[in-house]
PDB file of C-alpha atoms in Angstrom:
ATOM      1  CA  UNK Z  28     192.918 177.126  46.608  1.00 69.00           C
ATOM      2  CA  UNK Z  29     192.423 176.598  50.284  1.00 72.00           C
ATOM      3  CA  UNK Z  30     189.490 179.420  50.112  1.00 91.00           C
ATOM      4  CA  UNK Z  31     187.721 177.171  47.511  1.00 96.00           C
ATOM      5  CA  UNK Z  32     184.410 175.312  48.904  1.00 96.00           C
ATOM      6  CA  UNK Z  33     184.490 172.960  46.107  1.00 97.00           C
ATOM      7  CA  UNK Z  34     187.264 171.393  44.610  1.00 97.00           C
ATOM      8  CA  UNK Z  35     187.073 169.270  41.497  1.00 98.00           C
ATOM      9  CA  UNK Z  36     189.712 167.281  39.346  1.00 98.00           C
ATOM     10  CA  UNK Z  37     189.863 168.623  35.460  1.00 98.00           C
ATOM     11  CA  UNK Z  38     191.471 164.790  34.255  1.00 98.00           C
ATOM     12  CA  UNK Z  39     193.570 164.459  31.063  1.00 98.00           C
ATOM     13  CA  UNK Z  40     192.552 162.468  28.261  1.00 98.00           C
ATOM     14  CA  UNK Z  41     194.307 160.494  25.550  1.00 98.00           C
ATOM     15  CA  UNK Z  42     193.137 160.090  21.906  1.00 97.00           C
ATOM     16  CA  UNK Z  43     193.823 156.385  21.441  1.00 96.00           C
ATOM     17  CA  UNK Z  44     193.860 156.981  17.127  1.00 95.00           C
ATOM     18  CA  UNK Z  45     192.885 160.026  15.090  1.00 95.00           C
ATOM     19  CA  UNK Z  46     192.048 159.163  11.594  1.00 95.00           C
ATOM     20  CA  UNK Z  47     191.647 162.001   9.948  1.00 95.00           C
ATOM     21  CA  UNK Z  48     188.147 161.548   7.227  1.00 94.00           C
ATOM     22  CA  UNK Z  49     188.304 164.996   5.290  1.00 91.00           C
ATOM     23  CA  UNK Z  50     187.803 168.638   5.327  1.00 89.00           C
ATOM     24  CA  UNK Z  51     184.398 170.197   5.472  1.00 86.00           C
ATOM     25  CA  UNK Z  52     183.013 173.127   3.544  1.00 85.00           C
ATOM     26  CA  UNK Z  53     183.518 175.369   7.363  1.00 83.00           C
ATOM     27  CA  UNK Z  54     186.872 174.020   7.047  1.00 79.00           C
ATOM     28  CA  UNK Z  55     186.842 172.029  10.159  1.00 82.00           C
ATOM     29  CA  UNK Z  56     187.692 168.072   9.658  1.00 89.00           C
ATOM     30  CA  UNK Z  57     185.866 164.955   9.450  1.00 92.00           C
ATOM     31  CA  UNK Z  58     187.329 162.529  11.923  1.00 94.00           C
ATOM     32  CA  UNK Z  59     187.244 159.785  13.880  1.00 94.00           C
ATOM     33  CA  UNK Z  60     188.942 158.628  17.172  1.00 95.00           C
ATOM     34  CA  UNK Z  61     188.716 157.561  20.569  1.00 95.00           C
ATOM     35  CA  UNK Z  62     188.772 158.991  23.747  1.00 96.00           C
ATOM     36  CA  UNK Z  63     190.165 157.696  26.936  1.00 97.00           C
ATOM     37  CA  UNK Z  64     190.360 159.569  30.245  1.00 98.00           C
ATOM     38  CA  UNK Z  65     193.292 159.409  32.478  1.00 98.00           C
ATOM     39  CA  UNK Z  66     193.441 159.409  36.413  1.00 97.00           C
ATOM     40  CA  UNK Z  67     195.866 162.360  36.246  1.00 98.00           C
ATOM     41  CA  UNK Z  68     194.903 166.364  35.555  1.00 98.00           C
ATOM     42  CA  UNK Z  69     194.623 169.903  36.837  1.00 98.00           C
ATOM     43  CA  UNK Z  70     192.309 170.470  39.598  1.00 98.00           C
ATOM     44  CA  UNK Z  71     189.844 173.647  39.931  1.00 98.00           C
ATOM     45  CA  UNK Z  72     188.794 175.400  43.023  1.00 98.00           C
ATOM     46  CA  UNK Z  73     185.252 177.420  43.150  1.00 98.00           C
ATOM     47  CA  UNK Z  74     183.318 179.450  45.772  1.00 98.00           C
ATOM     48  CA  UNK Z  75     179.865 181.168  45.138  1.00 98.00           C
ATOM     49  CA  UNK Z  76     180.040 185.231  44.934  1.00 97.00           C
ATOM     50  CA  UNK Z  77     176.384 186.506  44.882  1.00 96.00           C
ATOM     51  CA  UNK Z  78     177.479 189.806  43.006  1.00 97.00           C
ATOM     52  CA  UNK Z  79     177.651 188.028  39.759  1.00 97.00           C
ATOM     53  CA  UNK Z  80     181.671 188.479  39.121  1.00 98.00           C
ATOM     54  CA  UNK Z  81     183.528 185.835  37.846  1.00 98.00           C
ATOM     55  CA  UNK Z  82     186.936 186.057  39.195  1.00 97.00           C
ATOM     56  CA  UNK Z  83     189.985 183.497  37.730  1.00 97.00           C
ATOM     57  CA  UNK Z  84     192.535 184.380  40.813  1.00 97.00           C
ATOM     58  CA  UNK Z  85     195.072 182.126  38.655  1.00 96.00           C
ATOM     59  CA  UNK Z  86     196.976 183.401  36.011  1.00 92.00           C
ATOM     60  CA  UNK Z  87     198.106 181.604  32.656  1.00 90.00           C
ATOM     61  CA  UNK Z  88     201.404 183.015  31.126  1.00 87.00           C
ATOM     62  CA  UNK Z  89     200.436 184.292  27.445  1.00 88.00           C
ATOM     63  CA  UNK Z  90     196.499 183.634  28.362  1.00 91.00           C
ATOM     64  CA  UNK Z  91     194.553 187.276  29.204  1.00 94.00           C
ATOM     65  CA  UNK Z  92     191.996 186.683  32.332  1.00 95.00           C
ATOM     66  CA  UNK Z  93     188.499 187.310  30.018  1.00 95.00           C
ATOM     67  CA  UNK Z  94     190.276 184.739  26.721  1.00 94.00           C
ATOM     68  CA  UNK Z  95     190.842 181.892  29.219  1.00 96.00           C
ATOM     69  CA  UNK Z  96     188.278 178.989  28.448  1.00 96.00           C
ATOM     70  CA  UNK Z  97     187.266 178.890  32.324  1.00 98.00           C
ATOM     71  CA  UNK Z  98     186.461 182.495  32.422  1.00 98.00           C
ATOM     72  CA  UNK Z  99     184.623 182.232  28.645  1.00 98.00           C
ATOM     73  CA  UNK Z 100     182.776 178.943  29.939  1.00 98.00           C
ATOM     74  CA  UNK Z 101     182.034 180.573  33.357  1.00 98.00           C
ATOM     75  CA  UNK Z 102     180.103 183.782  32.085  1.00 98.00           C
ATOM     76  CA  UNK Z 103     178.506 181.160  29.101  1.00 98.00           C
ATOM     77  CA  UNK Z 104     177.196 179.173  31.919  1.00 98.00           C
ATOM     78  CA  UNK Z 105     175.843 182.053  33.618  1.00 98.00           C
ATOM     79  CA  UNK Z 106     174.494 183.790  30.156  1.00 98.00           C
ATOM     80  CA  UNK Z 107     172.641 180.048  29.536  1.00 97.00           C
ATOM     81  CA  UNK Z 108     170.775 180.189  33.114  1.00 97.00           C
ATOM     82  CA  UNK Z 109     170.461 183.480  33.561  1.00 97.00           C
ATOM     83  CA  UNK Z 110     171.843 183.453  37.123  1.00 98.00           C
ATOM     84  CA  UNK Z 111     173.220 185.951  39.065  1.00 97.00           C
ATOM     85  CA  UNK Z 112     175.339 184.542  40.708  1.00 98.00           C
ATOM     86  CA  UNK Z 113     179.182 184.342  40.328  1.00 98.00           C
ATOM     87  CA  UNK Z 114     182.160 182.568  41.483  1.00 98.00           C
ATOM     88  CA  UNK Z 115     186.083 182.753  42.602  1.00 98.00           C
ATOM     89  CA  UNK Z 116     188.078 180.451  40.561  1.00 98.00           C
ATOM     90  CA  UNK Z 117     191.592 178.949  41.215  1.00 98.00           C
ATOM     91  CA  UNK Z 118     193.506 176.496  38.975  1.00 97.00           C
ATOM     92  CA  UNK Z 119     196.038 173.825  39.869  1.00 97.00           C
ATOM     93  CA  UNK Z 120     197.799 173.446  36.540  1.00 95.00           C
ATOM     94  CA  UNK Z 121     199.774 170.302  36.083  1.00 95.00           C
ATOM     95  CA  UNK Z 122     198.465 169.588  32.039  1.00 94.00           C
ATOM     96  CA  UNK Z 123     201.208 171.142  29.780  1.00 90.00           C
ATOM     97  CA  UNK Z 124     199.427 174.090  26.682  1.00 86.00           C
ATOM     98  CA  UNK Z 125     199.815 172.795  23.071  1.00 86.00           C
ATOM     99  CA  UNK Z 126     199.966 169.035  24.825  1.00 92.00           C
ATOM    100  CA  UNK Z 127     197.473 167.299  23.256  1.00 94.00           C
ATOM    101  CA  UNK Z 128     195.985 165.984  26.302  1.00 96.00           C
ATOM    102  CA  UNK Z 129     192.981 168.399  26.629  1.00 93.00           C
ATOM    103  CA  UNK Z 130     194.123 170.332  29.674  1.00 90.00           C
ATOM    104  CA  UNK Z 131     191.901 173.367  28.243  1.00 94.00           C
ATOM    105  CA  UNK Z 132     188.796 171.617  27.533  1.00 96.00           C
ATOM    106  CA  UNK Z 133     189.208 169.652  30.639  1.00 98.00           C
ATOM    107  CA  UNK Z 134     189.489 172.912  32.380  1.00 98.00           C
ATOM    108  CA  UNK Z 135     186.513 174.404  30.657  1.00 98.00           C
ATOM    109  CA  UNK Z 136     184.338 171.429  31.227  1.00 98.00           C
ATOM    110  CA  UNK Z 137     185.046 170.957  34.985  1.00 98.00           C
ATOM    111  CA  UNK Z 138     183.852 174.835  34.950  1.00 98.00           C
ATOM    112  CA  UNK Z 139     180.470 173.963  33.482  1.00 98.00           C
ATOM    113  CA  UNK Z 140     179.738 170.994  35.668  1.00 98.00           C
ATOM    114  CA  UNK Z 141     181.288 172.511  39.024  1.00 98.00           C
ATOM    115  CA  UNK Z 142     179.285 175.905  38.698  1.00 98.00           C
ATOM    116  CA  UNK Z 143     175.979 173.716  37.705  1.00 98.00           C
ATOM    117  CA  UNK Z 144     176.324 172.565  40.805  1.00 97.00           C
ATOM    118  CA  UNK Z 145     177.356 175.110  42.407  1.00 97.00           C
ATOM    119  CA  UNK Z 146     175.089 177.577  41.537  1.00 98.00           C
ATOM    120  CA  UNK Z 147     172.131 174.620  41.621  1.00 96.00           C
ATOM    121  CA  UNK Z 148     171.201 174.825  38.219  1.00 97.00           C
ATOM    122  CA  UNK Z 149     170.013 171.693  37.343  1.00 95.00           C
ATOM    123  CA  UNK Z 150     171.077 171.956  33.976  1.00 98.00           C
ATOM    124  CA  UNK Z 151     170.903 168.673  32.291  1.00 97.00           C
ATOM    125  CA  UNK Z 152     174.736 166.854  30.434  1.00 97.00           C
ATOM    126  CA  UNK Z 153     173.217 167.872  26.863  1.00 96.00           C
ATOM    127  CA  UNK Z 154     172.433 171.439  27.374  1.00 97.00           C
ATOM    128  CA  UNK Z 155     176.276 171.726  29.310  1.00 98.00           C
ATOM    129  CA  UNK Z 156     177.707 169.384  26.149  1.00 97.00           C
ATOM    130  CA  UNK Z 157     175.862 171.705  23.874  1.00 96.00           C
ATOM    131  CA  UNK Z 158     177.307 174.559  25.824  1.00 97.00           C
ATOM    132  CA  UNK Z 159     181.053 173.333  25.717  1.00 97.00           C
ATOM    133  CA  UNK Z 160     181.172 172.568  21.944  1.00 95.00           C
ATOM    134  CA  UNK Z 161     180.752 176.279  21.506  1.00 95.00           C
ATOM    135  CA  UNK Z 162     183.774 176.207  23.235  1.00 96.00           C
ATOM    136  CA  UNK Z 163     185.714 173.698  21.720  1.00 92.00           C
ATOM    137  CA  UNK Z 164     185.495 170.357  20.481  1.00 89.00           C
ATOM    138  CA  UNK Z 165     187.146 168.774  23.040  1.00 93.00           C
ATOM    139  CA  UNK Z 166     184.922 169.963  25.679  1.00 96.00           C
ATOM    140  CA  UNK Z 167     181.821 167.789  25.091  1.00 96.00           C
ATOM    141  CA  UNK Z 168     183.741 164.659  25.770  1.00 97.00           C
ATOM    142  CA  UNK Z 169     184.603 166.458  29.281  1.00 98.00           C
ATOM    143  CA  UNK Z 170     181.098 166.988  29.884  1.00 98.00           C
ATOM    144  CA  UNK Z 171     179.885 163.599  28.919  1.00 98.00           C
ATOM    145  CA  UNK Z 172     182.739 162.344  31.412  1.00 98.00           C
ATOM    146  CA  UNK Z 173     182.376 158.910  29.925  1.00 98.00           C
ATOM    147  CA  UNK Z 174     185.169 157.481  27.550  1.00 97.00           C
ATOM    148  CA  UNK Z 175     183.949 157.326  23.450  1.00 96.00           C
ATOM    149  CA  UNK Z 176     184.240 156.743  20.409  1.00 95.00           C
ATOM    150  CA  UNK Z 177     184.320 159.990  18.332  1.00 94.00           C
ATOM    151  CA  UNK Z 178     183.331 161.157  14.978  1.00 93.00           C
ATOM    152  CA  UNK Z 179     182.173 164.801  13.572  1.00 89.00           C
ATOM    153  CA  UNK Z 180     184.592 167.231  14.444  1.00 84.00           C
ATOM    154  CA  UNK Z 181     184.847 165.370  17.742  1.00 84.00           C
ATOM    155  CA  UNK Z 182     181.459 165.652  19.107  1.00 84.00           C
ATOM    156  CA  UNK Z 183     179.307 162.764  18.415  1.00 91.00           C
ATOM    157  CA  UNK Z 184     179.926 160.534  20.777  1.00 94.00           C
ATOM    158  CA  UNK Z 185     178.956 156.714  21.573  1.00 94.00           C
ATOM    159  CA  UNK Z 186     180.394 155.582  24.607  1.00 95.00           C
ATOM    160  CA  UNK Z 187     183.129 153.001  24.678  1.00 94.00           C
ATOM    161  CA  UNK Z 188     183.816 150.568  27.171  1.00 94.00           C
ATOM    162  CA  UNK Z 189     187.689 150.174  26.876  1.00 94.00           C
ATOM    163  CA  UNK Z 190     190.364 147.961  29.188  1.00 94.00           C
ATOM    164  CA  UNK Z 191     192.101 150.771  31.485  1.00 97.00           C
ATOM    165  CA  UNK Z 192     195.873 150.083  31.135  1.00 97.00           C
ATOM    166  CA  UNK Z 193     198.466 152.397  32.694  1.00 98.00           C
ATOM    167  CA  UNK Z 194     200.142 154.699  30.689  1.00 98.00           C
ATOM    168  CA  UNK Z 195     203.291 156.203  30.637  1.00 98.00           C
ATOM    169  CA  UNK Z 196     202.877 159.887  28.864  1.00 98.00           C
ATOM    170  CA  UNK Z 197     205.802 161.775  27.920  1.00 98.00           C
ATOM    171  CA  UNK Z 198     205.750 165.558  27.399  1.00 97.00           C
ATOM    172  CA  UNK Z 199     207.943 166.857  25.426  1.00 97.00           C
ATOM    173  CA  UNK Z 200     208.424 170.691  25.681  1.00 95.00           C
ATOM    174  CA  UNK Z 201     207.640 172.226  23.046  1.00 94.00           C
ATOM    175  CA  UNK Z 202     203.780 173.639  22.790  1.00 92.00           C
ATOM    176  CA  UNK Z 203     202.350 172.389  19.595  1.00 93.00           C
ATOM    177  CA  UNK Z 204     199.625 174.835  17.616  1.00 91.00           C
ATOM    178  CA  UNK Z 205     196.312 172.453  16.665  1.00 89.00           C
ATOM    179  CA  UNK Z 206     195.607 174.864  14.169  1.00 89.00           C
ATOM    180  CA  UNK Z 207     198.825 175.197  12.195  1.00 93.00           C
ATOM    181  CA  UNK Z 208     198.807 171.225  12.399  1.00 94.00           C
ATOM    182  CA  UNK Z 209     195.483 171.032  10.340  1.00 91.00           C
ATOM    183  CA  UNK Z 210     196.025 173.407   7.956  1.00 92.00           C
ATOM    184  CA  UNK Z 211     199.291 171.655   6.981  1.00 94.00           C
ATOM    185  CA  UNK Z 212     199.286 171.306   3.681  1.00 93.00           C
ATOM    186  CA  UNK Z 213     201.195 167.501   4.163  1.00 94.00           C
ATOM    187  CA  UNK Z 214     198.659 166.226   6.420  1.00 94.00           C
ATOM    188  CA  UNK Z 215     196.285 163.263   5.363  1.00 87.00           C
ATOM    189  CA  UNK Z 216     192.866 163.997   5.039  1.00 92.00           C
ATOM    190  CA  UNK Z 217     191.420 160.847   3.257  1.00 92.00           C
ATOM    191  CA  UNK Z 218     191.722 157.582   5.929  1.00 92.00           C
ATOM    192  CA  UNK Z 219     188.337 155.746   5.443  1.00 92.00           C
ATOM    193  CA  UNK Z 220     185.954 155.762   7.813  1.00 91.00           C
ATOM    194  CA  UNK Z 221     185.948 152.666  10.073  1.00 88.00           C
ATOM    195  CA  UNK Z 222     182.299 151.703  11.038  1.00 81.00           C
ATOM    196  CA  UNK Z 223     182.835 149.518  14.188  1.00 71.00           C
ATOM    197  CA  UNK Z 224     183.062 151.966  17.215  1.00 69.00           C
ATOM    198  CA  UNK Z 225     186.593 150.785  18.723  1.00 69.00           C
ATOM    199  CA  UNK Z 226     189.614 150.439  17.991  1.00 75.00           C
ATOM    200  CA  UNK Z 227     190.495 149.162  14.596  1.00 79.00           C
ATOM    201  CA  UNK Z 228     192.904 146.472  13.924  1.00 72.00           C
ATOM    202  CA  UNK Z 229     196.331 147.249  15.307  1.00 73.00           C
ATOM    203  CA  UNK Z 230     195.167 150.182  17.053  1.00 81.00           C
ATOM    204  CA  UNK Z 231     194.455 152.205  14.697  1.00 85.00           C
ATOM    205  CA  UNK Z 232     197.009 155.570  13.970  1.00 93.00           C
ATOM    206  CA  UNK Z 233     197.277 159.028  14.397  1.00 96.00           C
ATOM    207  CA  UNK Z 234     197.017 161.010  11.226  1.00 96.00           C
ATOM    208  CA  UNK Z 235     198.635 164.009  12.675  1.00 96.00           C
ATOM    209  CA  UNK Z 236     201.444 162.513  14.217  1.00 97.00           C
ATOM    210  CA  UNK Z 237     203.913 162.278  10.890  1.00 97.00           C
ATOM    211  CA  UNK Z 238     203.654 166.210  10.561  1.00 97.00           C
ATOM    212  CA  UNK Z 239     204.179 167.068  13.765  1.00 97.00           C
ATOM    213  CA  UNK Z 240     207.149 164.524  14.184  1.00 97.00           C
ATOM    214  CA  UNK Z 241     208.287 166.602  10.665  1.00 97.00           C
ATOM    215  CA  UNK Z 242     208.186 169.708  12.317  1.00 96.00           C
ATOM    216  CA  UNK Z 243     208.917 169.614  16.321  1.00 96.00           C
ATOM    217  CA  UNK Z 244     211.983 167.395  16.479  1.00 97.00           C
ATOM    218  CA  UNK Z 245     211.376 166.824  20.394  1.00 97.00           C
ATOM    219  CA  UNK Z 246     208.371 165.019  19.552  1.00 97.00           C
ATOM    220  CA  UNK Z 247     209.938 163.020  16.805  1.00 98.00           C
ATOM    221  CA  UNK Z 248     212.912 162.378  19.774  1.00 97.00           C
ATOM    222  CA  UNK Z 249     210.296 161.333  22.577  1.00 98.00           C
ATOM    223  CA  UNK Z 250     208.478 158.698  19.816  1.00 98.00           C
ATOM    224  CA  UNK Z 251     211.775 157.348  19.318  1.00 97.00           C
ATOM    225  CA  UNK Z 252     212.730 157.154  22.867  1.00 97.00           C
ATOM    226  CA  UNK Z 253     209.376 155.662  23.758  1.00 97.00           C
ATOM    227  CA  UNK Z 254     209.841 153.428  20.888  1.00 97.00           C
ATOM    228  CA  UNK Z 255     212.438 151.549  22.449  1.00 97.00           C
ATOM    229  CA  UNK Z 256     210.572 150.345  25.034  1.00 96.00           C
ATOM    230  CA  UNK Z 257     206.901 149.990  23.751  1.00 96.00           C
ATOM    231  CA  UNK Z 258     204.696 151.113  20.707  1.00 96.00           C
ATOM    232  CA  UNK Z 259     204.332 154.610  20.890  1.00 97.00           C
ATOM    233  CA  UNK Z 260     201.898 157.320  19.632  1.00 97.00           C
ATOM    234  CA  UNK Z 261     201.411 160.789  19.787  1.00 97.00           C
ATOM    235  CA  UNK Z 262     198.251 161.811  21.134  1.00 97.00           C
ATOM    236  CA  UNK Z 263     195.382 164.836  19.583  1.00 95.00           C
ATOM    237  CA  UNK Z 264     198.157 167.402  17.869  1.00 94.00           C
ATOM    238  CA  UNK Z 265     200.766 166.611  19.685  1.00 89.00           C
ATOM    239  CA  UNK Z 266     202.691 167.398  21.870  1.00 94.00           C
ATOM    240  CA  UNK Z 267     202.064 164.486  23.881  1.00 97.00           C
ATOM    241  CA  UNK Z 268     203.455 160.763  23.488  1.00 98.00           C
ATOM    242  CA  UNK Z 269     202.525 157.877  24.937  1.00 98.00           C
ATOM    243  CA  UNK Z 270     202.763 153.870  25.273  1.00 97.00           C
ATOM    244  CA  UNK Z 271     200.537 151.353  27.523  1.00 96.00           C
ATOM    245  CA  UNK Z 272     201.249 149.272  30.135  1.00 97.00           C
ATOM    246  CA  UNK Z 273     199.826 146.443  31.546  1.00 96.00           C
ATOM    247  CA  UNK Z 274     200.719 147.418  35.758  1.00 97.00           C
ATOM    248  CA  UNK Z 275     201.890 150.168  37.360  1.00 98.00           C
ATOM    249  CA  UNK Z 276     205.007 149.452  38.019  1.00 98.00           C
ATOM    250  CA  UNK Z 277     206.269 148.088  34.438  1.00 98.00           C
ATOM    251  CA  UNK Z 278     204.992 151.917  33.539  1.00 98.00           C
ATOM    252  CA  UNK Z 279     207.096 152.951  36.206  1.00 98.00           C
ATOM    253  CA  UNK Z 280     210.252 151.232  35.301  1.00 98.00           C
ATOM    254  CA  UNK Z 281     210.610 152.812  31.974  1.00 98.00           C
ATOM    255  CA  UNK Z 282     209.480 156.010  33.189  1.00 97.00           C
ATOM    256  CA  UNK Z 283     212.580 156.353  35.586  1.00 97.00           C
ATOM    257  CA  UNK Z 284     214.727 154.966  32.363  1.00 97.00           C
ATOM    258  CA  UNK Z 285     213.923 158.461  30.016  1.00 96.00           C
ATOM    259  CA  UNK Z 286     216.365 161.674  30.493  1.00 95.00           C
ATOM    260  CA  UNK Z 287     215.145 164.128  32.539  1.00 94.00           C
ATOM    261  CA  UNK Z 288     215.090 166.453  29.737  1.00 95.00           C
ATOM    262  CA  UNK Z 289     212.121 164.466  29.251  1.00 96.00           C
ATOM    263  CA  UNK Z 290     209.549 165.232  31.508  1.00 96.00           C
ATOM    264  CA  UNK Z 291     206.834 162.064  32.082  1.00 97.00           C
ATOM    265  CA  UNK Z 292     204.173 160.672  34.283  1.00 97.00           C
ATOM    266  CA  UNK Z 293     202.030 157.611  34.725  1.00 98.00           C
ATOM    267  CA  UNK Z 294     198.466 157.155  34.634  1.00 98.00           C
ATOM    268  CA  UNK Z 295     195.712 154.757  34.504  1.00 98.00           C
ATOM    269  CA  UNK Z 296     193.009 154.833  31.687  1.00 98.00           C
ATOM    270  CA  UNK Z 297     190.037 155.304  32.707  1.00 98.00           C
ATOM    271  CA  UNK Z 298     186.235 154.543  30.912  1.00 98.00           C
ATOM    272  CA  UNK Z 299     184.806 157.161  33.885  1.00 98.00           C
ATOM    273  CA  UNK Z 300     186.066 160.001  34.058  1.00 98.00           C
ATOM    274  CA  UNK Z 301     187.325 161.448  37.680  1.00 98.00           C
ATOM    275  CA  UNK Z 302     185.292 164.659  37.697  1.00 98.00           C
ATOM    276  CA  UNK Z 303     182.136 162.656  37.288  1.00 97.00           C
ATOM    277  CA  UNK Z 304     183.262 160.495  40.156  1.00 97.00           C
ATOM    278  CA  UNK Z 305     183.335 163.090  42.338  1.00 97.00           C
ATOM    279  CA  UNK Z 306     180.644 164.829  41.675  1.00 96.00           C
ATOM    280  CA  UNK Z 307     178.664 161.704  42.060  1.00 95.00           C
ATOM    281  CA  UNK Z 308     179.736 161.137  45.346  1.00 94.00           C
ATOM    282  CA  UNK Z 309     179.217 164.368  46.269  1.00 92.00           C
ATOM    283  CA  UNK Z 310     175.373 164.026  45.553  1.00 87.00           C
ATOM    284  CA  UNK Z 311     175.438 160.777  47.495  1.00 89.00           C
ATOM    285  CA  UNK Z 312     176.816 162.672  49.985  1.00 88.00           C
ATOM    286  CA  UNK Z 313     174.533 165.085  50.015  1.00 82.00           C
ATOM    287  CA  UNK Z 314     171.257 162.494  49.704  1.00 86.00           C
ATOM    288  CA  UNK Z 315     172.936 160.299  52.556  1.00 80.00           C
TER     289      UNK Z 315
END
């Protein structure tokens, strides 16, 4: 990473609900939810090459170089602008596979905005948006960098402004497939549509969460766990639980209080996300 001349975070996020509307005739599903960013997440490293490779110098257990997202939104990106430019890549990894908590699409969106500015592009957040659906439907809210309310497939956004508790998130390990989850036969696929964009009365719930619990004891374990101590939820597919806290340090407390077969950490929520912090003050920077 230390060769990298721009570093940028890749922050989790947390799907406060997912109700879970229907299936559509492509066979993706009608939902609803709402996104919330936390100040916790892998961080990228990028430097310009000007003979148009694209060069991932981490590697992913399981993930070939060309199949990771940062490599597929990397040579998308460059495709999109015709540039011919490329870039050396490194990855920080600290967001768990199969966690629910977007570390892909994180990665893949931190990509598309780092090498726009990297490479000067001056494309605008609805052609990169546009760009990272194609990836995956996570991505957009990545790109957008601003926390929402969700419905589509997980793409049409209206931004949400949200309190920012602290969360503790507990991972348990296990690696949890999104796709076997929604083709489950079990799961629910007919919670109506809520029209106010926030979160329903009592929070609202997680439609995936009682198959998953079904099948991956250690998440059912870590909900119970959690449950001792405050409401808790699974978050996207799973794996990924979590509860809310009103400080730090209450977060803290219980965090220290789960087994250490139970990996955690704590977080804040946040309605900004931190790539998009950076990156701002990096053009003020730059305009100073």
């Amino acid at each position: 990473m230390h060769e990298a001349t721009l570093i940028l975070p890749a922050p989790a996020k947390l799907n406060l609900f997912l109700h879970i509307l229907g299936r559509r005739p492509d066979g993706y599903h009608e939902l609803q939810t709402i996104f919330q960013f936390l100040d916790y997440g892998d961080e990228l490293g990028f430097r310009l090459r000007d003979d148009g490779e694209i060069h991932l110098h981490t590697a992913i257990a399981g993930v070939p170089h060309d199949s990771n997202l940062i490599v597929r939104a990397a040579r998308r990106l460059q495709q999109e602008a015709g540039t011919p430019l490329g870039a050396d890549i490194w990855l920080d990894k600290r967001l768990p596979m199969g966690g629910g908590i977007g570390g892909g699409s994180s990665d893949a969106a931190t990509t598309l905005l780092g090498l726009n500015h990297l490479w000067q592009l001056d494309l605008d957040l609805d052609r990169l948006a546009t760009l990272g659906l194609e990836l995956g439907a996570d991505v957009p809210v990545f790109v957008r960098g601003h926390a929402a309310f969700a419905g589509g497939v997980g793409e049409q956004l209206a931004p949400v402004d949200l309190e920012e508790p602290w969360f503790l998130v507990a991972v348990p390990q296990v690696s949890v497939s999104t796709a076997e989850i929604f083709c489950a036969p079990e799961l629910t696929r007919d919670t109506p549509a809520i029209r106010v964009c926030g979160l329903p009365e009592g929070g609202g719930h997680n439609d995936c969460q009682p198959v998953v619990e079904q099948r991956y004891p250690e998440v059912r374990n870590a909900l119970n766990l959690l449950n001792k101590f405050v409401p808790a939820r699974m978050t996207g597919t799973g794996a990924c639980v979590f509860g809310s806290f009103p400080n730090h340090c209450d977060a803290d407390k219980v965090s220290r209080q789960l087994p250490a077969t139970l990996p955690s950490f704590v977080a804040q929520g946040r309605n900004v996300s931190m790539l998009h912090r950076k990156l701002q003050a990096l053009v003020q920077e730059v305009n100073a």
